């Protein structure tokens, strides 16, 4: 990297973007669909907040309320740096938006697309060209400046959409499933690039996705949503290790959800007993165990045993399904160095602190 | 039988019909135009002779004005109708597109009812100013009639095209700070360009060749189809009317080709 590029990166490291507050925002559409229950969220300056949830859970609706494309139900407010912008339309909010379909202007070149927001703002041609060049470099689009949009690949379009959105130095960057339209390999690579870019820019961002891996990698905090309501807000680690309920546990990563009684601090299972790290008894408990936290030990010395049902090779690890240990088949993720055969009885060891008791749903 | 020969066999009847009912009369028209006393010079005459030339210019100007006015009105109305849902919308669309079925004669008749000697506008203006406003028989009446004729067609095309526009594009432009005018200029109109060119071309060609309206109204205007009619039926001047017909066709085709090449860039880009 030459010196100039280094300098430009330093200037961009400065944190910017607004601190956001979404206050009491719900959305019921004209046709009666309640897409979003009233929600309140605080987003710190230069934080990346991920909205995660299955399709149709209201992520886009919440994003569009922040953007100003959708009015929240009466009583809801959207504040940028403490300023109430609820009544301001999107064109007055200075938000950078990356749409799921990218929505690039087909009648403009790559450079014209990226420079559009600056043109609207009346930035001089010279200044505009400089800023566009800077963004072309930043998003690895060199050489494509004069291409038309229909001459770009999916990944390139995604980057143009991103460059166009950040060109205006927005108060907040809003991204609606920007990688969903791409194939798996590209998605993974661009996810990394996007992460680097968000950190470099240090901009406040809201990122919508239904892909938990994306959410984990990109989010400073994740908002897990379900059926128009917020299920949990927390850092990726909190969401992963201490999910608030069964839905979050199952949606984020793989989880064994075990329903069993607890007797003096032990889960009573068909294959033995398993300490949960707390004393006391309960007639019915719901416990979550992540597959990678279960270790295989000698069956004779284990307090919990089961029978290997199947072994699935997953490339970087193997997933073993064990029956007869709990009421449901247990999934284990173990390294390849462990050799077991189907039908073999094995012992299972789970650290008590990697078991998470979830509220039993009524 | 291969796919290729199957296609050729299917095309055969079409080729025959095209030759018999399209190419042959056209060729005959071309020849007839040159068979008058002036020979090939007949074609030159339609450009040189003042009366013919004036008519030609009138017709082109009228058709161009009709096209531009139609596109402006129909784009505004079509976009509005496409975007807004309100009570009575379906009725309004029905009324606006009702004239689709009318022949030019009926349109001409309606213009007379509106702006003729016993027309509505005349009555109202006579009451208000004491001056009876009558313009049905002038070029303005004809212009109004052509508008009436082409607006429904263009509105329908625009509405269909507007429906296909990605609403995300307008939202993206707005997110970048574009107000309503900028969105129209940078997103909506470029997106509608192919539809505008196509429906504008049809409006133009229709206005160039419209006869029924002109015939019904014609008292003091000369447009090309009327001139062809009078040359043909009244003067029995076969060669001139043939030459004029060819001229009408060529002019229309030329202007459309020109319009297409001008808008070609934006159309290709939006398409
Ligand atoms: N304009 C609208 N009118 C009516 N219902 C809508 C509209 N937009 C979204 N919805 C509904 O609101 C719910 C949430 O949608 P959305 O926010 O797009 O979900 P997500 O982005 O999480 O997939 C869905 O049930 C969807 O059908
Ligand atoms: Mg969505």
XYZ file of C-alpha atoms and ligand atoms in Angstrom:
661
model
C 0.000 0.000 0.000
C 1.460 3.386 -0.855
C 1.573 6.326 1.495
C -1.397 8.190 0.171
C -3.735 5.293 0.531
C -2.549 4.862 4.093
C -3.338 8.463 4.861
C -6.792 8.249 3.463
C -7.481 5.267 5.634
C -6.357 7.120 8.720
C -8.739 9.983 8.050
C -11.522 7.481 7.623
C -10.798 5.761 10.913
C -12.378 8.668 12.739
C -15.629 7.444 14.187
C -18.639 8.911 12.625
C -22.298 8.452 12.215
C -25.043 9.292 14.633
C -26.202 7.622 17.803
C -29.685 6.320 17.141
C -32.707 5.774 19.273
C -35.758 3.890 18.149
C -38.449 4.586 20.689
C -41.657 2.676 20.989
C -41.838 2.009 17.255
C -44.434 -0.426 16.018
C -45.950 -0.872 12.602
C -49.386 -1.987 11.591
C -49.892 -1.764 7.843
C -53.022 -0.393 6.230
C -54.226 -3.928 5.506
C -54.112 -4.760 9.226
C -50.853 -6.734 9.175
C -49.011 -6.129 12.420
C -45.459 -6.366 11.103
C -43.721 -4.987 14.170
C -44.722 -4.861 17.822
C -43.666 -1.711 19.685
C -39.915 -1.847 20.116
C -37.285 0.372 21.700
C -33.623 0.187 20.741
C -30.522 2.259 21.363
C -27.715 2.171 18.871
C -24.412 3.708 19.878
C -22.312 5.827 17.565
C -20.231 3.688 15.189
C -21.859 0.514 16.446
C -22.960 -2.216 14.045
C -26.333 -3.551 15.116
C -27.601 -6.659 13.385
C -31.305 -7.436 13.080
C -31.510 -11.210 12.871
C -34.559 -13.366 12.394
C -36.396 -15.631 10.004
C -38.050 -14.247 6.896
C -41.172 -12.204 7.600
C -40.307 -11.350 11.212
C -40.293 -7.585 10.625
C -36.593 -6.833 10.118
C -37.072 -4.863 6.933
C -40.007 -3.003 8.422
C -37.897 -1.863 11.384
C -35.068 -0.853 9.054
C -37.456 1.126 6.860
C -38.811 2.938 9.904
C -35.280 4.034 10.791
C -34.690 5.014 7.157
C -37.858 7.081 6.983
C -39.476 4.961 4.297
C -42.132 3.810 6.711
C -43.947 5.828 9.362
C -44.078 4.120 12.775
C -47.491 3.768 14.406
C -48.564 6.823 16.397
C -46.389 7.327 19.474
C -43.243 5.868 17.932
C -40.198 8.094 17.544
C -36.889 7.833 15.731
C -34.054 9.980 17.063
C -30.698 10.685 15.423
C -28.245 12.099 17.977
C -31.194 13.017 20.159
C -32.972 14.880 17.356
C -36.484 13.675 16.613
C -36.580 12.861 12.888
C -39.788 10.836 12.943
C -41.561 13.272 10.647
C -38.615 13.767 8.303
C -38.778 11.874 5.016
C -35.833 9.722 4.020
C -34.302 12.375 1.755
C -33.823 14.659 4.767
C -32.274 12.045 7.061
C -28.878 11.528 5.446
C -28.992 7.738 5.629
C -27.005 5.405 3.419
C -29.073 2.491 2.307
C -28.104 -0.794 0.663
C -31.176 -2.565 -0.625
C -31.632 -6.280 -0.916
C -32.063 -5.858 -4.680
C -29.256 -3.226 -4.666
C -31.534 -0.867 -6.627
C -28.661 0.465 -8.701
C -29.626 3.003 -11.344
C -29.529 1.141 -14.664
C -29.247 4.352 -16.661
C -26.002 5.372 -14.953
C -22.477 4.024 -14.918
C -20.765 2.682 -11.815
C -19.112 6.038 -11.160
C -22.360 7.936 -11.742
C -24.172 5.642 -9.356
C -21.583 6.145 -6.645
C -21.493 9.903 -7.198
C -25.257 10.341 -7.388
C -25.811 11.413 -3.799
C -22.996 13.936 -4.082
C -24.422 15.298 -7.325
C -27.786 15.775 -5.618
C -25.990 17.616 -2.830
C -24.422 19.959 -5.366
C -20.849 18.836 -4.709
C -18.551 20.154 -7.423
C -17.558 17.848 -10.241
C -13.922 17.805 -9.144
C -14.621 17.006 -5.539
C -17.113 14.380 -6.601
C -14.622 12.653 -8.861
C -12.091 12.542 -6.032
C -14.548 11.041 -3.581
C -15.780 8.510 -6.132
C -12.205 7.470 -6.897
C -11.564 7.042 -3.184
C -14.590 4.769 -2.840
C -13.753 2.801 -5.967
C -10.393 2.000 -4.400
C -11.915 1.227 -1.040
C -14.417 -1.236 -2.513
C -12.012 -2.805 -5.051
C -13.966 -1.629 -8.055
C -10.960 -0.227 -9.912
C -11.348 -0.383 -13.695
C -15.126 -0.667 -13.607
C -15.893 3.056 -13.283
C -17.489 3.354 -16.688
C -19.288 0.046 -16.797
C -23.025 -0.057 -16.956
C -24.776 -1.860 -14.139
C -25.940 -4.740 -16.316
C -22.308 -5.496 -17.108
C -21.446 -6.239 -13.470
C -21.446 -9.475 -11.506
C -23.551 -9.861 -8.388
C -20.618 -9.245 -6.081
C -19.604 -6.134 -7.980
C -23.147 -4.783 -7.843
C -23.206 -5.308 -4.122
C -20.034 -3.285 -3.780
C -21.325 -0.481 -5.969
C -24.460 -0.318 -3.837
C -22.300 -0.104 -0.739
C -20.004 2.540 -2.199
C -23.007 4.590 -3.330
C -24.482 4.458 0.161
C -21.323 5.490 2.011
C -20.338 8.155 -0.535
C -22.620 10.688 1.126
C -21.002 10.121 4.549
C -24.338 9.105 6.017
C -25.352 9.405 9.663
C -26.173 5.734 9.587
C -25.644 2.944 7.104
C -28.660 0.681 6.652
C -28.113 -2.673 4.973
C -30.979 -4.999 4.090
C -29.675 -8.522 3.491
C -26.919 -7.215 1.213
C -25.345 -10.639 0.694
C -28.441 -12.808 0.374
C -28.544 -12.617 -3.417
C -25.025 -14.051 -3.763
C -23.781 -17.611 -3.859
C -22.269 -19.174 -0.753
C -18.547 -18.829 -1.492
C -18.860 -15.217 -2.589
C -21.085 -14.455 0.368
C -18.452 -15.639 2.788
C -15.699 -13.618 1.142
C -17.771 -10.455 0.887
C -18.875 -10.860 4.474
C -15.243 -10.559 5.492
C -14.694 -7.561 3.224
C -17.845 -5.898 4.499
C -16.772 -6.437 8.063
C -13.404 -4.825 7.354
C -15.101 -1.907 5.640
C -17.563 -1.285 8.470
C -14.677 -1.263 10.967
C -12.581 1.009 8.746
C -15.401 3.460 8.256
C -16.351 3.304 11.914
C -19.866 4.218 10.941
C -23.111 3.538 12.764
C -24.775 0.681 10.897
C -27.889 -1.440 11.045
C -27.532 -4.709 9.227
C -30.489 -6.935 8.460
C -29.977 -10.629 7.846
C -31.557 -14.023 8.368
C -28.138 -15.679 8.373
C -26.816 -16.220 11.887
C -23.218 -16.680 10.731
C -23.353 -13.240 9.128
C -24.888 -11.789 12.261
C -22.182 -13.302 14.476
C -19.320 -12.016 12.378
C -20.624 -8.522 11.681
C -22.593 -7.520 14.727
C -21.325 -5.600 17.728
C -24.739 -6.462 19.045
C -27.472 -8.630 17.628
C -31.212 -8.118 17.902
C -32.941 -11.456 17.434
C -36.466 -10.988 16.176
C -39.397 -13.315 15.998
C -42.843 -12.656 14.594
C -42.544 -8.895 14.774
C -41.159 -8.823 18.317
C -37.659 -8.599 19.758
C -36.670 -11.911 21.325
C -33.257 -10.870 22.626
C -30.675 -8.133 22.329
C -27.054 -8.880 23.114
C -23.501 -9.310 21.889
C -22.923 -12.304 19.600
C -21.393 -14.181 22.530
C -24.327 -13.451 24.820
C -26.770 -14.512 22.159
C -24.850 -17.697 21.478
C -23.985 -18.807 24.967
C -26.863 -17.411 26.974
C -29.883 -17.383 24.678
C -32.964 -15.952 26.299
C -35.286 -18.670 25.118
C -35.617 -21.768 23.036
C -36.293 -19.831 19.830
C -33.055 -17.868 20.090
C -31.105 -20.978 21.079
C -32.309 -22.891 18.052
C -32.121 -20.016 15.592
C -28.558 -19.045 16.453
C -26.216 -21.950 15.876
C -27.007 -25.589 16.475
C -28.478 -26.501 19.845
C -29.575 -29.614 21.698
C -32.713 -28.713 23.592
C -33.272 -31.260 26.338
C -36.461 -31.448 28.357
C -36.009 -33.401 31.581
C -36.582 -33.178 35.328
C -33.841 -31.904 37.641
C -33.049 -33.656 40.884
C -30.657 -31.997 43.334
C -28.749 -30.230 40.609
C -28.680 -33.083 38.090
C -30.646 -33.505 34.905
C -32.199 -36.954 35.003
C -31.756 -38.453 31.549
C -32.347 -41.896 30.039
C -28.584 -42.314 29.684
C -27.632 -41.145 33.159
C -27.279 -37.917 35.161
C -25.845 -34.605 34.103
C -25.013 -31.805 36.554
C -26.338 -28.373 35.548
C -24.363 -26.304 37.998
C -27.193 -25.295 40.242
C -28.734 -27.064 43.168
C -32.412 -27.702 43.641
C -35.009 -29.809 41.877
C -37.597 -29.177 39.206
C -40.230 -31.423 37.728
C -39.543 -30.134 34.243
C -36.624 -28.112 32.905
C -35.515 -27.088 29.446
C -31.752 -27.194 29.003
C -29.650 -26.163 26.046
C -26.323 -27.727 25.125
C -24.257 -26.648 22.124
C -22.950 -29.642 20.112
C -19.325 -28.537 20.360
C -19.398 -28.422 24.159
C -20.032 -32.160 24.501
C -16.903 -34.313 24.752
C -16.602 -38.038 24.224
C -15.098 -39.970 27.132
C -14.698 -43.570 28.230
C -18.167 -45.131 28.646
C -17.204 -46.966 31.851
C -16.195 -43.852 33.711
C -18.996 -41.573 32.477
C -22.118 -40.655 34.385
C -23.914 -40.115 31.065
C -23.731 -42.581 28.203
C -25.374 -43.101 24.834
C -25.112 -45.064 21.611
C -23.599 -43.668 18.417
C -26.401 -43.497 15.914
C -24.702 -41.885 12.952
C -21.585 -39.986 12.015
C -21.649 -37.152 9.497
C -18.513 -35.724 8.016
C -18.712 -31.928 7.843
C -15.290 -31.061 6.483
C -13.740 -29.182 9.350
C -15.223 -31.478 11.981
C -17.573 -34.410 12.331
C -21.070 -34.400 13.719
C -22.061 -37.420 15.740
C -25.658 -38.200 16.604
C -26.066 -40.077 19.867
C -29.234 -41.846 20.885
C -30.433 -43.155 24.225
C -28.519 -40.504 26.174
C -31.408 -38.066 26.293
C -35.011 -38.337 25.183
C -34.016 -36.712 21.922
C -30.998 -37.643 19.779
C -28.033 -35.504 20.859
C -25.785 -33.835 18.305
C -22.060 -33.618 19.054
C -19.422 -31.753 17.069
C -16.008 -33.324 17.579
C -12.634 -33.188 15.775
C -11.674 -35.872 13.244
C -9.094 -37.267 15.619
C -11.888 -38.963 17.569
C -12.787 -42.355 16.128
C -16.125 -43.930 16.970
C -18.327 -46.420 15.162
C -22.077 -46.473 14.768
C -23.673 -48.671 17.419
C -20.826 -48.134 19.864
C -21.670 -47.096 23.432
C -19.817 -43.934 24.411
C -19.577 -41.750 27.480
C -20.462 -38.060 27.289
C -18.953 -35.291 29.319
C -20.538 -31.881 29.448
C -19.191 -29.108 31.646
C -21.957 -27.919 33.925
C -21.383 -24.272 32.943
C -21.969 -24.975 29.283
C -25.513 -26.035 30.031
C -28.019 -23.239 29.812
C -31.402 -23.619 31.455
C -34.089 -21.946 29.415
C -37.489 -20.774 30.566
C -39.961 -23.572 29.971
C -42.529 -22.230 27.547
C -46.105 -22.368 28.713
C -38.216 -33.106 -40.058
C -35.656 -30.852 -38.460
C -36.641 -27.902 -36.336
C -35.250 -25.568 -38.893
C -37.251 -26.834 -41.841
C -40.356 -26.896 -39.636
C -39.915 -23.222 -38.929
C -39.478 -22.500 -42.618
C -42.639 -24.383 -43.502
C -44.558 -22.413 -40.888
C -43.189 -19.188 -42.327
C -44.234 -20.009 -45.864
C -47.905 -18.935 -45.616
C -46.837 -15.770 -43.843
C -44.403 -15.023 -46.625
C -47.121 -15.559 -49.212
C -49.602 -13.321 -47.422
C -46.963 -10.660 -46.870
C -46.128 -10.664 -50.535
C -49.720 -10.611 -51.725
C -51.274 -8.076 -49.390
C -48.361 -6.000 -48.217
C -45.460 -5.899 -50.612
C -47.368 -5.988 -53.883
C -49.741 -3.076 -53.119
C -46.801 -1.159 -51.762
C -44.824 -1.705 -54.936
C -47.849 -0.790 -56.989
C -48.249 2.416 -54.979
C -44.633 3.296 -55.659
C -45.061 2.694 -59.349
C -48.368 4.554 -59.571
C -46.743 7.577 -57.989
C -44.348 7.738 -60.916
C -46.971 7.091 -63.623
C -48.482 10.560 -63.712
C -47.807 13.154 -66.400
C -44.794 14.356 -64.434
C -43.320 10.917 -64.001
C -40.838 10.521 -61.167
C -40.928 14.273 -60.675
C -44.263 13.735 -58.966
C -42.333 12.709 -55.880
C -40.347 15.903 -56.039
C -43.551 17.894 -56.451
C -44.902 16.928 -53.066
C -41.900 18.647 -51.522
C -41.635 21.573 -53.895
C -45.202 22.586 -54.630
C -46.221 25.116 -51.945
C -49.656 23.647 -51.257
C -48.347 20.123 -50.799
C -45.363 21.267 -48.827
C -47.481 23.385 -46.489
C -49.766 20.452 -45.884
C -46.829 18.196 -45.186
C -45.348 20.648 -42.706
C -48.744 21.171 -41.037
C -49.263 17.473 -40.647
C -45.835 16.828 -39.175
C -46.131 19.763 -36.777
C -49.602 18.726 -35.705
C -48.535 15.118 -35.182
C -45.443 16.187 -33.256
C -47.438 18.560 -31.047
C -50.010 15.858 -30.429
C -47.302 13.380 -29.490
C -45.540 15.719 -27.084
C -48.770 16.858 -25.414
C -50.051 13.296 -25.202
C -46.848 12.046 -23.630
C -46.832 14.810 -21.033
C -50.474 14.429 -20.080
C -50.505 10.643 -20.200
C -47.273 10.297 -18.212
C -48.554 12.480 -15.417
C -51.955 10.811 -15.395
C -50.560 7.300 -15.832
C -48.048 7.691 -13.003
C -50.675 9.161 -10.733
C -53.166 6.398 -11.475
C -50.528 3.738 -11.032
C -49.372 5.031 -7.661
C -52.559 6.020 -5.933
C -55.478 3.947 -4.839
C -58.594 5.995 -4.224
C -62.318 5.457 -4.442
C -63.511 5.825 -8.000
C -60.086 5.042 -9.469
C -61.362 2.136 -11.514
C -64.170 4.291 -12.899
C -61.721 7.043 -13.771
C -59.439 4.606 -15.604
C -62.466 3.257 -17.452
C -63.577 6.750 -18.505
C -60.082 7.721 -19.586
C -59.669 4.646 -21.713
C -63.222 4.582 -23.016
C -62.397 6.469 -26.246
C -60.144 3.544 -27.244
C -63.086 2.029 -29.052
C -64.147 5.172 -30.914
C -63.377 5.647 -34.565
C -62.072 9.011 -35.683
C -65.516 10.047 -36.890
C -66.979 9.790 -33.421
C -64.043 11.694 -31.978
C -64.584 14.424 -34.552
C -68.257 14.497 -33.698
C -67.438 14.890 -30.018
C -65.084 17.778 -30.770
C -67.893 19.476 -32.671
C -70.216 18.946 -29.722
C -67.579 20.495 -27.508
C -66.168 23.340 -29.550
C -68.381 23.569 -32.619
C -70.912 26.234 -33.548
C -73.516 24.831 -31.201
C -70.835 23.523 -28.870
C -70.546 23.616 -25.128
C -67.514 25.870 -25.019
C -69.184 28.303 -27.423
C -72.279 28.485 -25.231
C -70.333 29.060 -22.054
C -68.010 31.648 -23.559
C -70.976 33.430 -25.161
C -72.609 33.738 -21.745
C -69.445 34.870 -20.040
C -67.860 37.197 -22.549
C -70.488 37.618 -25.204
C -68.018 36.153 -27.639
C -68.756 32.724 -29.033
C -65.602 30.628 -28.941
C -65.592 28.130 -31.808
C -62.449 26.247 -32.721
C -63.649 22.778 -33.653
C -62.995 23.372 -37.331
C -59.526 24.837 -36.887
C -56.219 23.105 -36.299
C -56.910 23.410 -32.554
C -60.013 21.291 -32.873
C -58.059 18.706 -34.762
C -55.285 18.832 -32.178
C -57.822 18.276 -29.425
C -59.342 15.375 -31.324
C -55.982 13.706 -31.829
C -55.204 14.144 -28.145
C -58.479 12.530 -27.281
C -57.594 9.716 -29.600
C -54.066 8.968 -28.397
C -54.161 9.696 -24.655
C -56.009 6.483 -23.727
C -53.511 4.310 -25.607
C -50.499 6.022 -24.096
C -51.921 6.063 -20.562
C -52.367 2.313 -20.664
C -48.812 1.753 -21.858
C -47.389 4.107 -19.245
C -49.372 2.504 -16.440
C -48.134 -0.939 -17.433
C -44.543 0.306 -17.628
C -44.796 2.207 -14.332
C -46.002 -0.920 -12.624
C -42.845 -2.708 -13.693
C -40.515 -0.007 -12.334
C -38.611 -1.205 -9.285
C -39.913 0.965 -6.416
C -36.537 0.382 -4.773
C -34.893 2.649 -7.357
C -36.942 5.667 -6.309
C -36.324 4.816 -2.659
C -32.604 4.508 -3.302
C -32.548 7.893 -5.002
C -34.468 9.416 -2.113
C -32.115 7.880 0.429
C -29.321 9.687 -1.405
C -31.168 12.969 -0.966
C -33.169 13.207 -4.192
C -36.388 15.215 -3.962
C -39.478 14.397 -6.040
C -38.244 16.271 -9.101
C -34.823 14.612 -9.071
C -36.450 11.191 -8.653
C -38.646 11.870 -11.669
C -35.716 13.085 -13.762
C -33.156 10.476 -12.753
C -35.199 7.377 -12.069
C -38.801 7.430 -13.274
C -38.409 8.989 -16.707
C -35.310 6.972 -17.657
C -37.162 3.871 -16.505
C -40.173 4.786 -18.598
C -38.087 5.761 -21.624
C -38.718 2.578 -23.619
C -42.461 2.860 -23.025
C -42.402 6.576 -23.831
C -40.605 5.987 -27.116
C -42.855 3.105 -28.102
C -46.141 4.764 -27.236
C -44.928 8.125 -28.557
C -44.109 6.456 -31.856
C -47.588 4.990 -32.089
C -49.204 8.295 -31.147
C -47.141 10.090 -33.759
C -47.812 7.619 -36.533
C -51.520 7.597 -35.699
C -51.690 11.387 -35.769
C -49.834 11.504 -39.080
C -52.318 9.199 -40.727
C -55.548 9.971 -38.870
C -58.340 10.539 -41.337
C -61.732 10.128 -39.694
C -61.354 13.015 -37.267
C -59.911 15.278 -39.921
C -62.662 14.318 -42.339
C -65.419 15.032 -39.846
C -63.960 18.371 -38.786
C -62.304 19.503 -41.933
C -63.476 22.833 -43.023
C -60.391 24.938 -43.038
C -57.477 22.647 -42.350
C -55.412 20.626 -44.710
C -53.636 17.575 -43.414
C -51.930 14.982 -45.532
C -54.532 12.178 -45.360
C -57.228 14.699 -46.326
C -55.144 15.943 -49.215
C -54.633 12.390 -50.434
C -58.368 11.831 -50.219
C -59.274 14.933 -52.191
C -56.595 14.328 -54.809
C -57.786 10.780 -55.200
C -61.584 10.994 -55.116
C -62.337 14.554 -56.195
C -59.492 15.331 -58.574
C -58.953 11.772 -59.704
C -55.266 12.486 -59.519
C -53.980 8.980 -58.962
C -50.284 9.682 -59.357
C -50.246 12.594 -56.891
C -52.221 10.756 -54.255
C -49.923 7.738 -54.606
C -46.857 9.922 -54.322
C -48.329 11.682 -51.320
C -49.106 8.339 -49.696
C -45.554 7.165 -50.162
C -44.353 10.512 -48.847
C -46.554 10.152 -45.765
C -45.163 6.719 -45.072
C -41.554 7.712 -45.600
C -41.837 10.895 -43.511
C -43.396 9.061 -40.608
C -40.880 6.290 -40.763
C -37.980 8.743 -40.955
C -39.095 10.798 -37.987
C -39.686 7.698 -35.885
C -36.267 6.340 -36.791
C -34.774 9.682 -35.829
C -36.575 9.712 -32.481
C -35.439 6.190 -31.797
C -31.822 6.975 -32.519
C -31.966 10.048 -30.276
C -33.402 8.142 -27.365
C -31.544 4.958 -28.237
C -28.913 5.409 -25.550
C -31.262 5.938 -22.685
C -33.559 3.176 -23.901
C -30.769 0.662 -24.133
C -29.569 1.655 -20.690
C -32.939 1.406 -19.051
C -33.849 -1.819 -20.780
N -46.359 -2.823 2.724
C -46.827 -3.866 3.435
N -48.152 -4.063 3.587
C -48.624 -5.097 4.306
N -47.863 -6.010 4.925
C -46.532 -5.882 4.820
C -45.935 -4.812 4.063
N -44.593 -4.944 4.141
C -44.367 -6.038 4.891
N -45.519 -6.609 5.304
C -45.653 -7.793 6.175
O -45.014 -7.523 7.379
C -44.325 -8.655 7.855
C -42.874 -8.315 8.084
O -42.280 -8.046 6.847
P -40.749 -7.670 6.716
O -40.425 -6.562 7.636
O -40.477 -7.436 5.272
O -40.027 -9.007 7.187
P -38.507 -9.466 7.016
O -37.739 -8.347 6.423
O -38.064 -9.819 8.392
O -38.531 -10.664 6.142
C -44.548 -9.739 6.832
O -45.571 -10.560 7.292
C -44.946 -9.003 5.601
O -45.811 -9.777 4.820
Mg -36.704 -8.337 4.563
